[in-house]
Tab-separated table of C-alpha atoms in Angstrom:
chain	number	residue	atom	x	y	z
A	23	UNK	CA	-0.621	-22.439	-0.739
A	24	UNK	CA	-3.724	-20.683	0.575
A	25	UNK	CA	-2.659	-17.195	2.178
A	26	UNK	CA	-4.452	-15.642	4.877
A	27	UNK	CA	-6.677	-12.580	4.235
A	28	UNK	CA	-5.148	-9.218	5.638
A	29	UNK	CA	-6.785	-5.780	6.587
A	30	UNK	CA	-5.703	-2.680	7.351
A	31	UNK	CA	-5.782	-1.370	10.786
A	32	UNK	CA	-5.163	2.080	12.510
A	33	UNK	CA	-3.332	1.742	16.006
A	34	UNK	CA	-4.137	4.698	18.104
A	35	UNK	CA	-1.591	6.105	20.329
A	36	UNK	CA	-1.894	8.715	23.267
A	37	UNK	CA	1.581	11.041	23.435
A	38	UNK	CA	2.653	14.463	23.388
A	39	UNK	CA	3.916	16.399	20.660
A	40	UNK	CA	6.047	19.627	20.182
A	41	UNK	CA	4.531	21.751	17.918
A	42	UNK	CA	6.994	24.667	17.321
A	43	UNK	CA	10.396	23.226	17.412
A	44	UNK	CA	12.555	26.864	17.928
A	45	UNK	CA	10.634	27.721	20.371
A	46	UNK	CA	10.719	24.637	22.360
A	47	UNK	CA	14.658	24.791	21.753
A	48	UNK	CA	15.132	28.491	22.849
A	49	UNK	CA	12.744	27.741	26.186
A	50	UNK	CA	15.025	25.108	26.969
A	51	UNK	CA	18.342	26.726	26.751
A	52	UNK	CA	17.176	29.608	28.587
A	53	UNK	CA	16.811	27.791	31.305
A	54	UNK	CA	20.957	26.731	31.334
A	55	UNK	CA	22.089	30.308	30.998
A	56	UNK	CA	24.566	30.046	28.366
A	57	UNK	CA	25.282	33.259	28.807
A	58	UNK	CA	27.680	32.636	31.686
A	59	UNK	CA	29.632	30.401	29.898
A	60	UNK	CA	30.017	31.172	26.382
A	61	UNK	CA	32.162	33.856	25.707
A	62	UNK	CA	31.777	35.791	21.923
A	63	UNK	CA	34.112	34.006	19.454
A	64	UNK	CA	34.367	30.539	21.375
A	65	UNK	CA	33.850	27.190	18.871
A	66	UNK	CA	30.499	25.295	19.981
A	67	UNK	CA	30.909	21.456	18.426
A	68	UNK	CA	27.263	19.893	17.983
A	69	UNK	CA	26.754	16.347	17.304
A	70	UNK	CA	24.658	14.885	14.353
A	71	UNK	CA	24.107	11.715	14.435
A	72	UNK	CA	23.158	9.080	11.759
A	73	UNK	CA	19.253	8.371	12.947
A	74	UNK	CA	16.351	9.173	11.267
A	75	UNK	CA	15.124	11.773	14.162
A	76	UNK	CA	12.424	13.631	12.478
A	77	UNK	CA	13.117	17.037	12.838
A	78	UNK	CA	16.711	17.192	13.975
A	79	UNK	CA	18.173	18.916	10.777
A	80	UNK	CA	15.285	22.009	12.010
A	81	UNK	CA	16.629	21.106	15.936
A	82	UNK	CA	20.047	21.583	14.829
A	83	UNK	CA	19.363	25.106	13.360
A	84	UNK	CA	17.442	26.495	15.400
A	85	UNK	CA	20.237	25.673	18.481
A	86	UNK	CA	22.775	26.628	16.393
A	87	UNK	CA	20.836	30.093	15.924
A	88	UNK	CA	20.896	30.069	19.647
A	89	UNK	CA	24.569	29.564	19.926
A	90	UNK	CA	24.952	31.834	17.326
A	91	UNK	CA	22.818	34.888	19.511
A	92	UNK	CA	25.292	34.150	22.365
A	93	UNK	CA	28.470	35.618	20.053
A	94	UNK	CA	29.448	31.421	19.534
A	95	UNK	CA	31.003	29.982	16.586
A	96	UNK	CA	28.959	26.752	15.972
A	97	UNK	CA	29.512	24.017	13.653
A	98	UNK	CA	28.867	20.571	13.330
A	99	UNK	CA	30.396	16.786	13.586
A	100	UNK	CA	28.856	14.123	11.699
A	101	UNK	CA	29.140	12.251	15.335
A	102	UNK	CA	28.022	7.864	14.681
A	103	UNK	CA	30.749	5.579	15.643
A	104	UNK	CA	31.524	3.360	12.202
A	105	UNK	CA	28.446	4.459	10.139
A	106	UNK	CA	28.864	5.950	6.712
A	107	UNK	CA	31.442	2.723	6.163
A	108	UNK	CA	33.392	4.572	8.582
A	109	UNK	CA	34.448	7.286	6.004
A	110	UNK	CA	34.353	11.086	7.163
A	111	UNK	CA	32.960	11.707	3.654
A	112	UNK	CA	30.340	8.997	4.300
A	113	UNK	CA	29.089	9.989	7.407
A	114	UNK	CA	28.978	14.117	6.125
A	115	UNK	CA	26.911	12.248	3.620
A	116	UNK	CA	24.273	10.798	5.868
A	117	UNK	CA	23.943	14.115	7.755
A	118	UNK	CA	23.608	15.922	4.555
A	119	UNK	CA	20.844	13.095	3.622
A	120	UNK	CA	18.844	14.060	6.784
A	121	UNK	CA	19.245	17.619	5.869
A	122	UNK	CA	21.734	18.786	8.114
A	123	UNK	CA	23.502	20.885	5.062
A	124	UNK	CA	26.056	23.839	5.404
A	125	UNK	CA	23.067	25.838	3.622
A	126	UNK	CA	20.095	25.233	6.086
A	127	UNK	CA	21.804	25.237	9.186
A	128	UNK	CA	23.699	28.071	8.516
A	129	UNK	CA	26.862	26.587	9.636
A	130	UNK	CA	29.954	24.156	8.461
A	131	UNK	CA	30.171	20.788	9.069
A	132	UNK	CA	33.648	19.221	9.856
A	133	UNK	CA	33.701	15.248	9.720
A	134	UNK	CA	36.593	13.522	10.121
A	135	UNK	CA	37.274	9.754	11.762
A	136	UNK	CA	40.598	11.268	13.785
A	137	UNK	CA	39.871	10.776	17.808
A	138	UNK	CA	41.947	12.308	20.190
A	139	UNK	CA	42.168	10.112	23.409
A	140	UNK	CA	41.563	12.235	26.514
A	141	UNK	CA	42.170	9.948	29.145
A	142	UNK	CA	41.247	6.348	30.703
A	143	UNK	CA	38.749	4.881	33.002
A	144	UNK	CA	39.267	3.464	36.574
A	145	UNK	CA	39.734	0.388	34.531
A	146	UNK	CA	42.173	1.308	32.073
A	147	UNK	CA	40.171	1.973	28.918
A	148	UNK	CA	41.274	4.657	26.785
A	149	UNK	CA	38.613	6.927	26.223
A	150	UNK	CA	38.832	8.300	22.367
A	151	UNK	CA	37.155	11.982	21.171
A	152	UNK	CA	36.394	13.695	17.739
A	153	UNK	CA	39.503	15.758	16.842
A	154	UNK	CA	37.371	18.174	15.708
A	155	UNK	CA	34.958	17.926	18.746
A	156	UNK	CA	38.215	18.386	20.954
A	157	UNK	CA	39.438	21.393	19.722
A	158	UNK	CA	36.684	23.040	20.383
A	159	UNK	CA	35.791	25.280	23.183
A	160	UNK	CA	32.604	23.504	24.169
A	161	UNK	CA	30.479	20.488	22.837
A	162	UNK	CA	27.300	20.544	22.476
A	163	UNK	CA	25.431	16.289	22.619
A	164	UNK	CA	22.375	16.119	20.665
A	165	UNK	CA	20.785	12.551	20.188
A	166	UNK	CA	17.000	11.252	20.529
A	167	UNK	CA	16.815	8.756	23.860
A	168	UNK	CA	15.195	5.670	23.372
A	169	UNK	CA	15.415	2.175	24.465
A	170	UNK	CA	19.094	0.441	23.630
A	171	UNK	CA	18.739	-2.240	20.687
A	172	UNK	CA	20.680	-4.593	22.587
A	173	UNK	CA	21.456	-3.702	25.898
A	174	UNK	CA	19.709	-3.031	29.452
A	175	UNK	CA	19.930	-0.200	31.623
A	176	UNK	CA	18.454	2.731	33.097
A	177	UNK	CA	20.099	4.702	30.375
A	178	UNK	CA	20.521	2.805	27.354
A	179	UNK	CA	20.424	5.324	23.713
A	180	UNK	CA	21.015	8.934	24.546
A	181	UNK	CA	23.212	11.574	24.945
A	182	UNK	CA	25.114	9.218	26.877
A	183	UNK	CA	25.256	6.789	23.578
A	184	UNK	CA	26.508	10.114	21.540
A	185	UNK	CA	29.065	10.761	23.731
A	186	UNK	CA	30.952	7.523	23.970
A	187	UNK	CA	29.931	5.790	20.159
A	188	UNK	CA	29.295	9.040	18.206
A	189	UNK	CA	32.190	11.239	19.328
A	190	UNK	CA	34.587	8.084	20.039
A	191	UNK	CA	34.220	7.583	15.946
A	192	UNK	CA	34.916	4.026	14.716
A	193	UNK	CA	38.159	3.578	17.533
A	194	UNK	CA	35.993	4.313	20.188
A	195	UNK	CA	32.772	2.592	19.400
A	196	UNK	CA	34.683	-0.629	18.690
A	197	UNK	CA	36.669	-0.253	22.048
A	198	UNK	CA	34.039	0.066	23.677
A	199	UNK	CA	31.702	-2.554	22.471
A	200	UNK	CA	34.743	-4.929	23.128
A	201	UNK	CA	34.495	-3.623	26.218
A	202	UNK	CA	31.299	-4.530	27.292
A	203	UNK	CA	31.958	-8.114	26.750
A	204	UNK	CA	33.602	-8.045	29.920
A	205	UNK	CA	32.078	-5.064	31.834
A	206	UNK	CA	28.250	-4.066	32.513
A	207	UNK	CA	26.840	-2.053	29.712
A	208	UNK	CA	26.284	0.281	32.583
A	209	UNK	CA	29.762	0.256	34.142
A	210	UNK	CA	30.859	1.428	30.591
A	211	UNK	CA	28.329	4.253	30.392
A	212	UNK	CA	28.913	5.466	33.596
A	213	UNK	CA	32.375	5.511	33.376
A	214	UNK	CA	33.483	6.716	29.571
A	215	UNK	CA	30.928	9.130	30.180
A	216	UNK	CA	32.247	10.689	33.378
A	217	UNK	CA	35.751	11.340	31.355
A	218	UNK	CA	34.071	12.463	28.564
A	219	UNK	CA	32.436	14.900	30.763
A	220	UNK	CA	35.247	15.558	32.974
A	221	UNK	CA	37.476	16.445	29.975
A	222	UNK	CA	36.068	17.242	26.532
A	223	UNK	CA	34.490	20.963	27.563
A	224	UNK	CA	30.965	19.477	27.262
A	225	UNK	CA	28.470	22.536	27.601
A	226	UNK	CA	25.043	20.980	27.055
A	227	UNK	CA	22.893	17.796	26.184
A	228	UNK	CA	19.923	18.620	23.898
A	229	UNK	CA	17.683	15.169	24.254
A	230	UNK	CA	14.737	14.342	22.093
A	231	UNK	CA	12.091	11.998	22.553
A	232	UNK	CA	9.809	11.055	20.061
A	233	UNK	CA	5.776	9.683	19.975
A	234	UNK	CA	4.737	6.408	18.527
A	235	UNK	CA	3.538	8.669	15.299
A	236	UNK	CA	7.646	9.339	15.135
A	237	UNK	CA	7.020	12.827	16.343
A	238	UNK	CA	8.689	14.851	18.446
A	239	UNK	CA	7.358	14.425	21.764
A	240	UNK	CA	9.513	16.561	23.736
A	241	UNK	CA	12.929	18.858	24.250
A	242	UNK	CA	14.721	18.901	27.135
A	243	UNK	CA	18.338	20.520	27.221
A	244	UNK	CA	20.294	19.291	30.337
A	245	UNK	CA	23.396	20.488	31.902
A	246	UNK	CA	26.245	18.146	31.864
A	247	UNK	CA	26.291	17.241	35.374
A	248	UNK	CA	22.306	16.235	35.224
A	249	UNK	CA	23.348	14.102	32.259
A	250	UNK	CA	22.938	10.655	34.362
A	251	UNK	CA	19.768	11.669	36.547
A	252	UNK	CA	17.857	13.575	33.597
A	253	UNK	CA	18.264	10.726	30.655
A	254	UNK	CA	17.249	8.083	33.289
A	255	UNK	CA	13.875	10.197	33.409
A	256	UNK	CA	14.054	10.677	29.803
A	257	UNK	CA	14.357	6.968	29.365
A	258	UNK	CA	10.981	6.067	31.159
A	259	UNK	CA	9.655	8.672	29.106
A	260	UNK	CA	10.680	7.084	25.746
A	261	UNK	CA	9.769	3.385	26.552
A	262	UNK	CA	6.070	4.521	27.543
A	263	UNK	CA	6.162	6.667	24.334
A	264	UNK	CA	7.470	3.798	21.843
A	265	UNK	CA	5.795	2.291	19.156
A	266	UNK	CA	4.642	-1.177	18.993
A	267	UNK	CA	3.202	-3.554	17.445
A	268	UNK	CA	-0.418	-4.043	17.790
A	269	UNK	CA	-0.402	-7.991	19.045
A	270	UNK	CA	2.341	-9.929	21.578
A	271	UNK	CA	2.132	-13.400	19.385
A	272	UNK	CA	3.123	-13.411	15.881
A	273	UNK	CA	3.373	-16.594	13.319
A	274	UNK	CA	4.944	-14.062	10.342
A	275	UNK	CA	6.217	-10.225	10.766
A	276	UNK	CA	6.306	-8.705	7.384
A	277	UNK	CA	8.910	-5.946	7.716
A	278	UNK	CA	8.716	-3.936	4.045
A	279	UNK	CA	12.136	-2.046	5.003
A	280	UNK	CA	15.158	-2.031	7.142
A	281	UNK	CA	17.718	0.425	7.341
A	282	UNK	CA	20.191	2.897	9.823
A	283	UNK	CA	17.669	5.346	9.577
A	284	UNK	CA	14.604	3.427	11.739
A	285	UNK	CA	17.079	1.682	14.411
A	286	UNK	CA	20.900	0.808	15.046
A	287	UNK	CA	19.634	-2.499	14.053
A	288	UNK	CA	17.732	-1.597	10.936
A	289	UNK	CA	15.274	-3.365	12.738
A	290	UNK	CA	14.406	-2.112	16.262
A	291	UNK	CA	14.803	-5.238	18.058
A	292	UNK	CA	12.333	-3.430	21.149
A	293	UNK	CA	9.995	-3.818	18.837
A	294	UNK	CA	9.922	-7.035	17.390
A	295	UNK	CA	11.262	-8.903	20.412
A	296	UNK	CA	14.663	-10.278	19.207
A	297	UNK	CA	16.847	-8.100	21.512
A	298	UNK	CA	18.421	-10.592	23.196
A	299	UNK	CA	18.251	-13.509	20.518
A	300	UNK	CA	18.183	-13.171	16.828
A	301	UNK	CA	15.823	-15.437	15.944
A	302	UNK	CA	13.636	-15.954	19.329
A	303	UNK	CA	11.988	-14.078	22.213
A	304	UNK	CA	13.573	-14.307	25.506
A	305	UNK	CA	11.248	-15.676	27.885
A	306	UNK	CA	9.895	-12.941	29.093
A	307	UNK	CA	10.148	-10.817	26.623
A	308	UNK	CA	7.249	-9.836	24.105
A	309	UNK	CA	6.194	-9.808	21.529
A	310	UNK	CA	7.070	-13.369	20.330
A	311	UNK	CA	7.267	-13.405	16.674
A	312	UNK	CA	8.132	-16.933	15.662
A	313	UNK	CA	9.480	-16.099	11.719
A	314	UNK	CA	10.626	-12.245	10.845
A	315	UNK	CA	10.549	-11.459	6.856
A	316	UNK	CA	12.437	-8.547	5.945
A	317	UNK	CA	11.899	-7.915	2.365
A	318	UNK	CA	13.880	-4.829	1.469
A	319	UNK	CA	16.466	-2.202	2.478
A	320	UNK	CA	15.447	1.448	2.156
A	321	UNK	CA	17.605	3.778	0.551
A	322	UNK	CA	18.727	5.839	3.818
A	323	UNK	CA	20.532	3.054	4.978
A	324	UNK	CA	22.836	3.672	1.706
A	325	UNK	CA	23.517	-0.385	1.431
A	326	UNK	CA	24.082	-0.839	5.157
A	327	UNK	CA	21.760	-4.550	6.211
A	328	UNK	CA	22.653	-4.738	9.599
A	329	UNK	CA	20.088	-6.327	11.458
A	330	UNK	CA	19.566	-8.401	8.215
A	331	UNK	CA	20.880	-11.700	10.474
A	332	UNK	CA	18.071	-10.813	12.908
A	333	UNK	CA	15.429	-12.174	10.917
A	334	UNK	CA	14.948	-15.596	9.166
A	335	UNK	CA	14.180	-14.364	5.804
A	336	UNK	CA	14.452	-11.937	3.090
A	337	UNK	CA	13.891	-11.074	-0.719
A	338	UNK	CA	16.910	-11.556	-3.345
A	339	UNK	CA	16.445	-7.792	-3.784
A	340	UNK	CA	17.776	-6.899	-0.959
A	341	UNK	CA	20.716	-8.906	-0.811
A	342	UNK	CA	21.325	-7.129	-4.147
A	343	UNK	CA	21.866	-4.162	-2.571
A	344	UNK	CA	23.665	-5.291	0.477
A	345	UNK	CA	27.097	-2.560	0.497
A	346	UNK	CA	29.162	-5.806	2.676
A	347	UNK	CA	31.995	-3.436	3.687
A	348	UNK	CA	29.576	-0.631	5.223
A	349	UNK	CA	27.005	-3.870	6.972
A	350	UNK	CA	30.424	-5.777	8.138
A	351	UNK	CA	32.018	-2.637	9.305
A	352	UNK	CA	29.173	-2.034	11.367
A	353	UNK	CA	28.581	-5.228	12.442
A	354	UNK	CA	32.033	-5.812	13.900
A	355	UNK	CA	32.268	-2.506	15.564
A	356	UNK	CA	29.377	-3.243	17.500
A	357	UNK	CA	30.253	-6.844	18.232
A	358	UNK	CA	27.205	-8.047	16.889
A	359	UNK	CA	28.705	-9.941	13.894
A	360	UNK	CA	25.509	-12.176	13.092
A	361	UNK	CA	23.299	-9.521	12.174
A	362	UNK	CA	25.020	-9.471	9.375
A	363	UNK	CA	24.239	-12.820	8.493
A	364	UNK	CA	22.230	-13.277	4.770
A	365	UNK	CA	18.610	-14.921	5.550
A	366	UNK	CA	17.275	-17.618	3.551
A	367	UNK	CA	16.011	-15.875	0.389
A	368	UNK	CA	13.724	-16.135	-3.308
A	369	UNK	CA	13.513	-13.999	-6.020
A	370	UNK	CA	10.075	-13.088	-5.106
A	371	UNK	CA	7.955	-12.221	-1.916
A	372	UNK	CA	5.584	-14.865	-2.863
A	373	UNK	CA	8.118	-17.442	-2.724
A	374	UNK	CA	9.359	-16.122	0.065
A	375	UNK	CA	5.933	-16.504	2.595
A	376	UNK	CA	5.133	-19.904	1.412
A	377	UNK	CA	8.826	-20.737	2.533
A	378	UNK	CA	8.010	-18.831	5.986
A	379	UNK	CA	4.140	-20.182	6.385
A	380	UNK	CA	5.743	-23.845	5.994
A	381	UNK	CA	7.833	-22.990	9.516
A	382	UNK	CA	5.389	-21.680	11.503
A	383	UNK	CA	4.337	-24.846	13.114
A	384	UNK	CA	1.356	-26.684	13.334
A	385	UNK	CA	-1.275	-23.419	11.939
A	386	UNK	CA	-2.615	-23.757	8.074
A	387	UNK	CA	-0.881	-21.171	6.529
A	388	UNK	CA	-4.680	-19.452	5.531
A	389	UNK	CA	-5.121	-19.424	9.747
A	390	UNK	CA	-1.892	-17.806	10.551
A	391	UNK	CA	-1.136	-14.673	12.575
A	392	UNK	CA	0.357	-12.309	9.575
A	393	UNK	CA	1.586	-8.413	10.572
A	394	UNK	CA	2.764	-6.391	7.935
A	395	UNK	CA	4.425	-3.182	8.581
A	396	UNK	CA	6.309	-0.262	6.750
A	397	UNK	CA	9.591	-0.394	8.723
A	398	UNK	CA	9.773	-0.590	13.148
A	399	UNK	CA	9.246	3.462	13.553
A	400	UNK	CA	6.283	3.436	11.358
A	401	UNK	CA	3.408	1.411	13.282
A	402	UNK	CA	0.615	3.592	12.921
A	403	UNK	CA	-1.180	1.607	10.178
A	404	UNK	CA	-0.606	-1.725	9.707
A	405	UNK	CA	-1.772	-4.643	8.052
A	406	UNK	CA	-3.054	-7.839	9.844
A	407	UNK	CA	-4.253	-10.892	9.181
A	408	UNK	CA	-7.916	-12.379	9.355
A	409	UNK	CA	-6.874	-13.936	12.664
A	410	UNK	CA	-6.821	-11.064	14.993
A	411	UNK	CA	-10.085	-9.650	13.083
A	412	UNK	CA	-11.879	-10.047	16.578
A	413	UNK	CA	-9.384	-9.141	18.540
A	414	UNK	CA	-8.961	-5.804	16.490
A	415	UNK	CA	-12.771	-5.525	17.252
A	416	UNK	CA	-12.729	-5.825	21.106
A	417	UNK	CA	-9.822	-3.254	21.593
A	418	UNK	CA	-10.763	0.561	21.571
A	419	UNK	CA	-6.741	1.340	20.468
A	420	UNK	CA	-7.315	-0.190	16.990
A	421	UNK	CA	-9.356	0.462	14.328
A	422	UNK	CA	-10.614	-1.199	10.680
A	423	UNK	CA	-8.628	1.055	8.060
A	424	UNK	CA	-10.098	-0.669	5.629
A	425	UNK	CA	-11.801	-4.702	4.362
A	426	UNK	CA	-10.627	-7.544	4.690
A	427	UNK	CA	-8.886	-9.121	1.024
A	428	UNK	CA	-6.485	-11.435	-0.526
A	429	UNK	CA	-2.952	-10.783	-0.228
A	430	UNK	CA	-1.971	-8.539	-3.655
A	431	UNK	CA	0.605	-9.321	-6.184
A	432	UNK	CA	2.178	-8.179	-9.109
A	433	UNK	CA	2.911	-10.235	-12.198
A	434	UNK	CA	6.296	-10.918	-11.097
A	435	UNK	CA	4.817	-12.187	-7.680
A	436	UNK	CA	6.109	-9.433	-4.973
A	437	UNK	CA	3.797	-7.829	-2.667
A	438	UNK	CA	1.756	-4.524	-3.463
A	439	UNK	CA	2.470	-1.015	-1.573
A	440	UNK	CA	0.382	-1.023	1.106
């Protein structure tokens, strides 16, 4: 089969970025004064949670130095539903892997996967907490905001998010993903997070949003009664900010990696149009990538291929190193069993396109509309296929990163780094 001929391409994105990280932390708690309501020797729980957020190990230290200039005992709770197989000694693991350690934050960490329930909504629904988070004196929620992977709303992935999945540990998040098969994503939101807030001695919400570059774009700490108005501004924020991909119609996505640490769905379904369907674009929703190839699983994601069921293909490799009990404890929890479905897959990536090229429809496989990327956070550079060459041309957002040649092999037939 004749392949089509791919070049490099440079997307260029327009978004802010925080340069000095303590600083933009300390400017932002100022403005709550803490002072008022931390007294010298009270417990300060703050969340870490299990997503690649660049910077949040430095975020974390430089509020718990904060917390720590107010008198304030800090520490912090690994804080991601059923991640980390839903172990307490997996999910210290993955905050330890993001460099959240005892050593650089200057404080302990204390997992567990014991909840405490605090109360029930108007609709009956118990409403679990860390243990750990609940016997402290004050909580502090620290999670990036970004579009939800599978759900609609004016708040979607946030501090609300941390609140209900992170601190509810495994008990909660499944509860509550249960839940939403019969309530509004935003009923369940709004109302978990009201308890939450109304009885777990919540102090603060430290919200990050990130750039397209998977930078930090910007701090904002918020008070817990602006939770709901702030992370709906937040929100608009972080969908304008998000990366993309550089064309609406695709015939093949190359994804290189999936993993926890680029979305809840290894894959972020926002960007490669699949968060409503696994395998197809709701109608209005773009882009519309007709076959998704996800050849590997990066080694943040310690084993965990959710999201593999998203996609219609993969590489033998990665089912290799599919960990079943983390991916279908997951998978479950979040009601989302098929994403942990196993693609069709071959023992090499060569194998593997002419297998997706022959289901693209009625394009020669040497014509078709190829993207390559590095994983759904990292869109900066990608590689595209002859196709779009004039397309690239006419837009002033992309440029040629370098020519135009054959797809690249090794002996054993797999793909070459980019």
């Amino acid at each position: 089969m004749d392949f089509p001929r791919m070049m490099l391409i440079r997307q260029s994105f327009t978004a802010p970025l925080v340069e000095d990280i303590p600083a933009a932390v300390s400017r932002e708690l100022a403005g709550l004064n803490l002072a008022a309501k931390v007294r010298p020797g009270e417990t300060v729980a703050v969340t870490a949670g299990s997503r690649g957020i660049h910077n949040i190990a430095l975020i974390i230290k430089s509020l718990i130095e904060e917390l720590k200039a107010l008198g304030a005992e800090p520490f912090v709770v690994p804080a991601m539903g059923s991640h980390g197989g839903g172990t307490a000694e997996g999910q210290r693991a993955i905050v330890e892997g993001y460099g959240v350690t005892e050593d650089y934050i200057g404080a302990p960490i204390r997992a567990t996967m014991e909840v405490v329930e605090v109360g029930r909504t108007q609709d009956g629904i118990p409403v679990y907490f860390d243990k750990y988070a609940h016997q402290a004196d004050h909580v502090a929620v620290v999670n990036r905001v970004k579009p939800h992977t599978s759900f609609n709303g004016e708040i979607e992935s946030g501090l609300h998010k941390m609140m209900l999945i992170g601190l509810g540990k495994h008990k909660g998040a499944r509860l509550y993903h249960r839940a939403i098969v019969n309530h509004s994503f935003g009923h369940i939101i709004e109302t978990v997070g009201r308890t939450v807030i109304d009885k777990c001695g919540i102090l603060l919400g430290l919200a990050i949003v990130e750039n397209q570059n998977d930078r930090t774009a910007l701090i904002k700490a918020v008070a817990p009664e602006e939770f709901a108005a702030k992370e709906k501004e937040l929100f608009k924020k972080a969908k304008e900010w998000m990366p993309r991909l550089p064309f609406d119609r695709v015939d093949l996505l190359i994804v290189d990696q999936i993993g926890k640490n680029f979305s809840g769905t290894g894959l972020d379904t926002n960007v490669v149009g699949r968060k409503f369907n696994n395998h197809k674009a709701a109608e209005d929703e773009y882009p519309k990538v007709t076959r998704i190839f996800t050849r590997d699983l990066s080694e943040e994601t310690h084993g965990n291929a959710t999201g593999f069921g998203i996609g219609e293909f993969t590489h033998r490799r990665a089912v290799d190193k599919v960990d079943w009990d983390v991916t279908y404890t997951n998978c479950l929890t979040g009601n989302h069993p098929s994403a942990a479905s196993i693609p069709i897959h071959f023992d090499t990536d060569r194998k593997v396109i002419e297998a997706a090229l022959g289901t693209i429809g009625l394009v020669e496989p040497d014509q078709a509309r190829v993207v390559r990327v590095r994983n759904t956070l990292d869109l900066v550079e990608v590689l595209v296929s002859e196709s779009y060459l004039d397309k690239v041309r006419s837009r002033k957002d992309l440029s040629e990163a370098g020519p135009l040649r054959e797809m690249e092999f090794d002996p054993q037939g797999d793909l070459l780094p980019f």
